[in-house]
Short mmCIF file of C-alpha atoms in Angstrom, two decimals:
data_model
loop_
_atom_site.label_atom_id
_atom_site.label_comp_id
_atom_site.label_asym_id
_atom_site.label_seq_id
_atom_site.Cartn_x
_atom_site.Cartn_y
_atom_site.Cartn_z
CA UNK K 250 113.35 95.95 84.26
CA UNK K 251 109.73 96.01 84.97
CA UNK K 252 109.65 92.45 86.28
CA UNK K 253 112.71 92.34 88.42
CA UNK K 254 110.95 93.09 91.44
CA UNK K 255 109.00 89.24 91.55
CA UNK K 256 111.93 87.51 92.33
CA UNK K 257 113.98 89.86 94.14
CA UNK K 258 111.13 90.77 96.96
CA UNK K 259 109.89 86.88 96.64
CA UNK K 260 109.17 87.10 100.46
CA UNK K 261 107.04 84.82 103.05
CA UNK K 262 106.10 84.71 107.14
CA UNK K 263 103.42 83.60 108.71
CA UNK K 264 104.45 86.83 111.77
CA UNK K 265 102.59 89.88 111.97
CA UNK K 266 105.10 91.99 109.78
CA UNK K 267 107.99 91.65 108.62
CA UNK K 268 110.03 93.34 106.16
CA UNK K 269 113.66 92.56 103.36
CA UNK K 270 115.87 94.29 101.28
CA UNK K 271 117.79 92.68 98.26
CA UNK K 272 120.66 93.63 95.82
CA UNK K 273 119.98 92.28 92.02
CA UNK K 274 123.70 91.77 90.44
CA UNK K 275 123.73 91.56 86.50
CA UNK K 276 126.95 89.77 84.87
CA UNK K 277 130.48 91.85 84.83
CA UNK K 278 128.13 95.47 85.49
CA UNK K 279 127.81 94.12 89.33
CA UNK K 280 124.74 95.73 91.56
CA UNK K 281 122.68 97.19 88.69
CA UNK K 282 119.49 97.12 91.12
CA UNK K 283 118.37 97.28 94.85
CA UNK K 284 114.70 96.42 96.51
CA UNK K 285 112.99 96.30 99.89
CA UNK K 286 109.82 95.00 100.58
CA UNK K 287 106.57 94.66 103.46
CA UNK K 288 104.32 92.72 104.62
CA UNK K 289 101.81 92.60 107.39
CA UNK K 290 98.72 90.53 108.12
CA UNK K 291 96.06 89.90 110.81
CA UNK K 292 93.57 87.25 110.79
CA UNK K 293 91.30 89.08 109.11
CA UNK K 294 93.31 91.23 106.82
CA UNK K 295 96.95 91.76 104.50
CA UNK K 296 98.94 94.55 103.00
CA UNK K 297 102.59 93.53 100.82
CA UNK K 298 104.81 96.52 99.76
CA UNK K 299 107.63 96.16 97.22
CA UNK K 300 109.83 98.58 95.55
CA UNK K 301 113.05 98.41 93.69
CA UNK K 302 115.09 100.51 91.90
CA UNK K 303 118.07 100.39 89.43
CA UNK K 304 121.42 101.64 90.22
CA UNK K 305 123.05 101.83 87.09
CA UNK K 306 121.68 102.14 83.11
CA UNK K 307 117.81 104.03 82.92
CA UNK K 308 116.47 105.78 86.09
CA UNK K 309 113.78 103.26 87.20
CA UNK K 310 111.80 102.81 90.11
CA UNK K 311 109.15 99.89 90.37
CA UNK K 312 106.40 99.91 93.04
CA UNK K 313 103.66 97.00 93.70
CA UNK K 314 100.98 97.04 96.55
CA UNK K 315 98.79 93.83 96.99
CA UNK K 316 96.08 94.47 99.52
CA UNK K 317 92.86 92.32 101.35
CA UNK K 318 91.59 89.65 102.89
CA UNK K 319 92.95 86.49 104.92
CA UNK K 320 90.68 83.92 104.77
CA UNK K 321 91.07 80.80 106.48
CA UNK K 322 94.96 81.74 106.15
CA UNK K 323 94.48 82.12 102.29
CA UNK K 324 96.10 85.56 101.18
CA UNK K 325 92.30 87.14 99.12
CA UNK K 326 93.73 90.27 96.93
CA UNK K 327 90.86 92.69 96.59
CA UNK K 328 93.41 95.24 94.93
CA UNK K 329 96.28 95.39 93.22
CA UNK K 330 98.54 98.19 91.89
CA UNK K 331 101.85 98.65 90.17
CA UNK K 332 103.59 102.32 90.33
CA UNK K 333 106.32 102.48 87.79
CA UNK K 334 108.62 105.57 87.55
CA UNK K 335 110.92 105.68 83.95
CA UNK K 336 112.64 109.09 83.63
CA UNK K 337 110.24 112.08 83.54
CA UNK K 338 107.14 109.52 83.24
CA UNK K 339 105.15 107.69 85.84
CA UNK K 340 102.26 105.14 85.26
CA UNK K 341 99.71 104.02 87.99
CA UNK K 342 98.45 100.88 87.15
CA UNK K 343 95.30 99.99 89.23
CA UNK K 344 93.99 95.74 88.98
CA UNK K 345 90.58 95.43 91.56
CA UNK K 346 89.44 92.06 91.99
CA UNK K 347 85.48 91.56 91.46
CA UNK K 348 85.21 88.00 92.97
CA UNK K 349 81.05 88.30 92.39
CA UNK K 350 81.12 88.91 89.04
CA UNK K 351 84.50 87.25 88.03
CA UNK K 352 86.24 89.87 86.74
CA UNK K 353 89.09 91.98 87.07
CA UNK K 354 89.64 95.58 86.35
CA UNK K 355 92.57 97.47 84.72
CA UNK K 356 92.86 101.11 85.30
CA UNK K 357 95.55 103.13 84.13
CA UNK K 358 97.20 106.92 84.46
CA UNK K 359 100.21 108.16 83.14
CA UNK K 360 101.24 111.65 84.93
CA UNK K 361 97.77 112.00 86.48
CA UNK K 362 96.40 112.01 83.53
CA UNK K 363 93.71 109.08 82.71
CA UNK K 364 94.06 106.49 80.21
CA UNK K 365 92.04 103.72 80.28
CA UNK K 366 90.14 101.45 82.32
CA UNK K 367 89.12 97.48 81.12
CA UNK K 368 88.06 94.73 82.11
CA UNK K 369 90.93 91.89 82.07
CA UNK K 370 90.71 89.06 79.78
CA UNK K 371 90.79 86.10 82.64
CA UNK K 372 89.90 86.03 86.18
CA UNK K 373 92.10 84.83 88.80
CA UNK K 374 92.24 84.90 92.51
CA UNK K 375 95.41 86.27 92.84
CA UNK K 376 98.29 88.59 91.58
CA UNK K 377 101.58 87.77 91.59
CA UNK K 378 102.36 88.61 95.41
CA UNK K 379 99.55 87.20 96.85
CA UNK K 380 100.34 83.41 94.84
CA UNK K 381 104.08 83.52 96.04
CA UNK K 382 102.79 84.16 99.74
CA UNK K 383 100.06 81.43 99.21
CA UNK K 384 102.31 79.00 97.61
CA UNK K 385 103.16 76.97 100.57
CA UNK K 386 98.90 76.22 100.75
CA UNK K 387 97.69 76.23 97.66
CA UNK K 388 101.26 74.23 95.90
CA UNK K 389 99.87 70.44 95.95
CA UNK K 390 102.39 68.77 93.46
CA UNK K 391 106.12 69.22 92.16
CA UNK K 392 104.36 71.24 88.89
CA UNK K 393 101.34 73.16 88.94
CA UNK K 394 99.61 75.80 86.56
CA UNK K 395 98.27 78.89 88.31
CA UNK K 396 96.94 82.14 86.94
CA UNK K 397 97.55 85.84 88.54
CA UNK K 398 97.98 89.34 87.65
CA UNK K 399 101.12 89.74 86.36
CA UNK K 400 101.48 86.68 84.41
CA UNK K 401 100.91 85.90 80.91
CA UNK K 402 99.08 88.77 79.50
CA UNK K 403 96.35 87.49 78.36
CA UNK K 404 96.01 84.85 80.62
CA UNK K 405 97.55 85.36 83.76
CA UNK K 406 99.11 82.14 83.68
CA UNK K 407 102.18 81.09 86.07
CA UNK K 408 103.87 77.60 86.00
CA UNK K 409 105.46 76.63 89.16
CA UNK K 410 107.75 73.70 89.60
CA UNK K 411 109.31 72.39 92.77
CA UNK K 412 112.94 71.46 91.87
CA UNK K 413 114.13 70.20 95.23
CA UNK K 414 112.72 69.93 99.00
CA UNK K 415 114.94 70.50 102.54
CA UNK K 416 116.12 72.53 104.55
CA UNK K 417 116.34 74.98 100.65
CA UNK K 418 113.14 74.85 98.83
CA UNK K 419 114.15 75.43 94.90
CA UNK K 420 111.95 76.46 92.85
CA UNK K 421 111.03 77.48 88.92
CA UNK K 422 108.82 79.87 87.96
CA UNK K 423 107.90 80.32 84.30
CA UNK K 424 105.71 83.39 84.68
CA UNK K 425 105.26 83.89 80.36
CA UNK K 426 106.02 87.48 80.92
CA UNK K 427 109.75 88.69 79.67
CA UNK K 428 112.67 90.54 82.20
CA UNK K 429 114.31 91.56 79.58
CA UNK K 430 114.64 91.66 75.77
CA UNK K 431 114.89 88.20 74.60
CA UNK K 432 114.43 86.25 77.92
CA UNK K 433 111.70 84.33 78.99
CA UNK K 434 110.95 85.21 82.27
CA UNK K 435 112.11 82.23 83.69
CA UNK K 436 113.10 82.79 87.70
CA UNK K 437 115.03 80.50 89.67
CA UNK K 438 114.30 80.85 93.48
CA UNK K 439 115.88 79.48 96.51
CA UNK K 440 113.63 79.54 99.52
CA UNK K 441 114.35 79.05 103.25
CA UNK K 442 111.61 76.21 103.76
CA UNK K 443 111.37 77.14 107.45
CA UNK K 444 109.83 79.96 107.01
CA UNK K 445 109.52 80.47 103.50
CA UNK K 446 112.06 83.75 103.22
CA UNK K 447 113.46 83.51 99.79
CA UNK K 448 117.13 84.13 100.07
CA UNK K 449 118.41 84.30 96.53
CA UNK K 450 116.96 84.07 92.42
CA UNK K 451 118.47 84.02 89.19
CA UNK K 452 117.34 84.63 85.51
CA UNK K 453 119.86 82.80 83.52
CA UNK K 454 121.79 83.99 80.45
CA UNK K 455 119.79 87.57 80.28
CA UNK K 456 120.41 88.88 76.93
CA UNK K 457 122.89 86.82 76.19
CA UNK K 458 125.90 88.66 78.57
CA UNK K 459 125.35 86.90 81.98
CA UNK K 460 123.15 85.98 84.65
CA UNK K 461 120.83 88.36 86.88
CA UNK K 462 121.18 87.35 90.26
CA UNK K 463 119.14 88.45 93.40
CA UNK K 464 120.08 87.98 96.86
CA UNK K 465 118.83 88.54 100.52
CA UNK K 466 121.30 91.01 102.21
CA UNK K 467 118.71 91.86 105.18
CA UNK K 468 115.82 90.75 106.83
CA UNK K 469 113.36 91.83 110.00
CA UNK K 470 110.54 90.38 111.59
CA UNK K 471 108.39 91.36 114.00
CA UNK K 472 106.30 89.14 116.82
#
């Protein structure tokens, strides 16, 4: 469940704030998960703030903060951080972006408690929030290879392809990084090209039962 939040808070405007909510359906269980996200920017500066949680199966709760710099309208992470809640247990993990040196820095807690902190095993100018925002300026052709925390593990990388242009924007991303058991994180988005909302995603066949299926249900946006 860890990686249901990317394509159900898959969100984009170029306004001051703005702010979703999403229902994730899974096969013949129905709603089995529900998310809301936020984001504001200046000229200068950006903050993104997801969280989901499941309705149904494990008590889970999923948290991920992107914050820094706009530069020349380029979303700049300078931190990252994913909050994730299971049960009785809660991990803080803490990514901060060293653009001088070129390298990226993993801390983690579980219950307050210190773990670890590492240095990641790629760069890359961007975390998984921050490349969906910055897709519409940095995505130059119909398939392109990007790397971002939260990707491949070791690599942080993140194929995009652009199946189909209009009014819809479709789009695959293959971010190497499993949903669930036996899946391969492959996420199927449909995007309002207007102003780059998306308004539903799909993971087909998960674990063999049915498809997971996110959708738009509300959406806000302040001048």
């Amino acid at each position: 469940m860890k990686k249901l939040i990317i394509f159900i808070i898959a969100v984009l405007s170029y306004s001051f704030s703005m702010q979703a909510e999403y229902e994730a359906k899974y096969g013949w269980f129905g709603v089995i998960a529900r998310a809301k996200g936020y984001f504001e920017k200046n000229e200068t500066n950006y903050t993104i703030k997801t969280f989901a949680k499941t309705t149904k199966f494990i008590d889970f709760k999923n948290y991920h903060i992107s914050k820094g710099r706009v530069i020349n309208g380029i979303l700049v992470p300078l931190i990252y951080q994913n909050i994730i809640i299971r049960g009785n247990n809660k991990y803080i993990l803490t990514y901060t972006f060293d653009y001088q040196n070129k390298k990226i820095y993993k801390t983690k807690y579980k219950n307050g408690k210190f773990i670890y902190k590492r240095v990641l095993d790629y760069f890359a100018n961007n975390d998984i929030l921050s490349l969906y925002f910055n897709l519409p300026l940095i995505m130059k052709n119909k398939h392109q290879t990007f790397k971002a925390v939260g990707g491949e593990k070791h690599t942080g990388r993140i194929d995009i392809d652009i199946l189909k242009k209009g009014k819809i924007t479709k789009i695959k991303a293959n971010l190497y990084n499993k949903i669930f058991a036996g899946d391969k994180g492959i996420l199927y988005l449909d995007i309002n090209s207007s102003n780059w909302v998306t308004l539903k995603g799909m993971v087909k066949n998960v674990l063999k039962i049915g498809d997971l299926k996110g959708r738009l249900v509300d959406f806000k946006q302040a001048p």
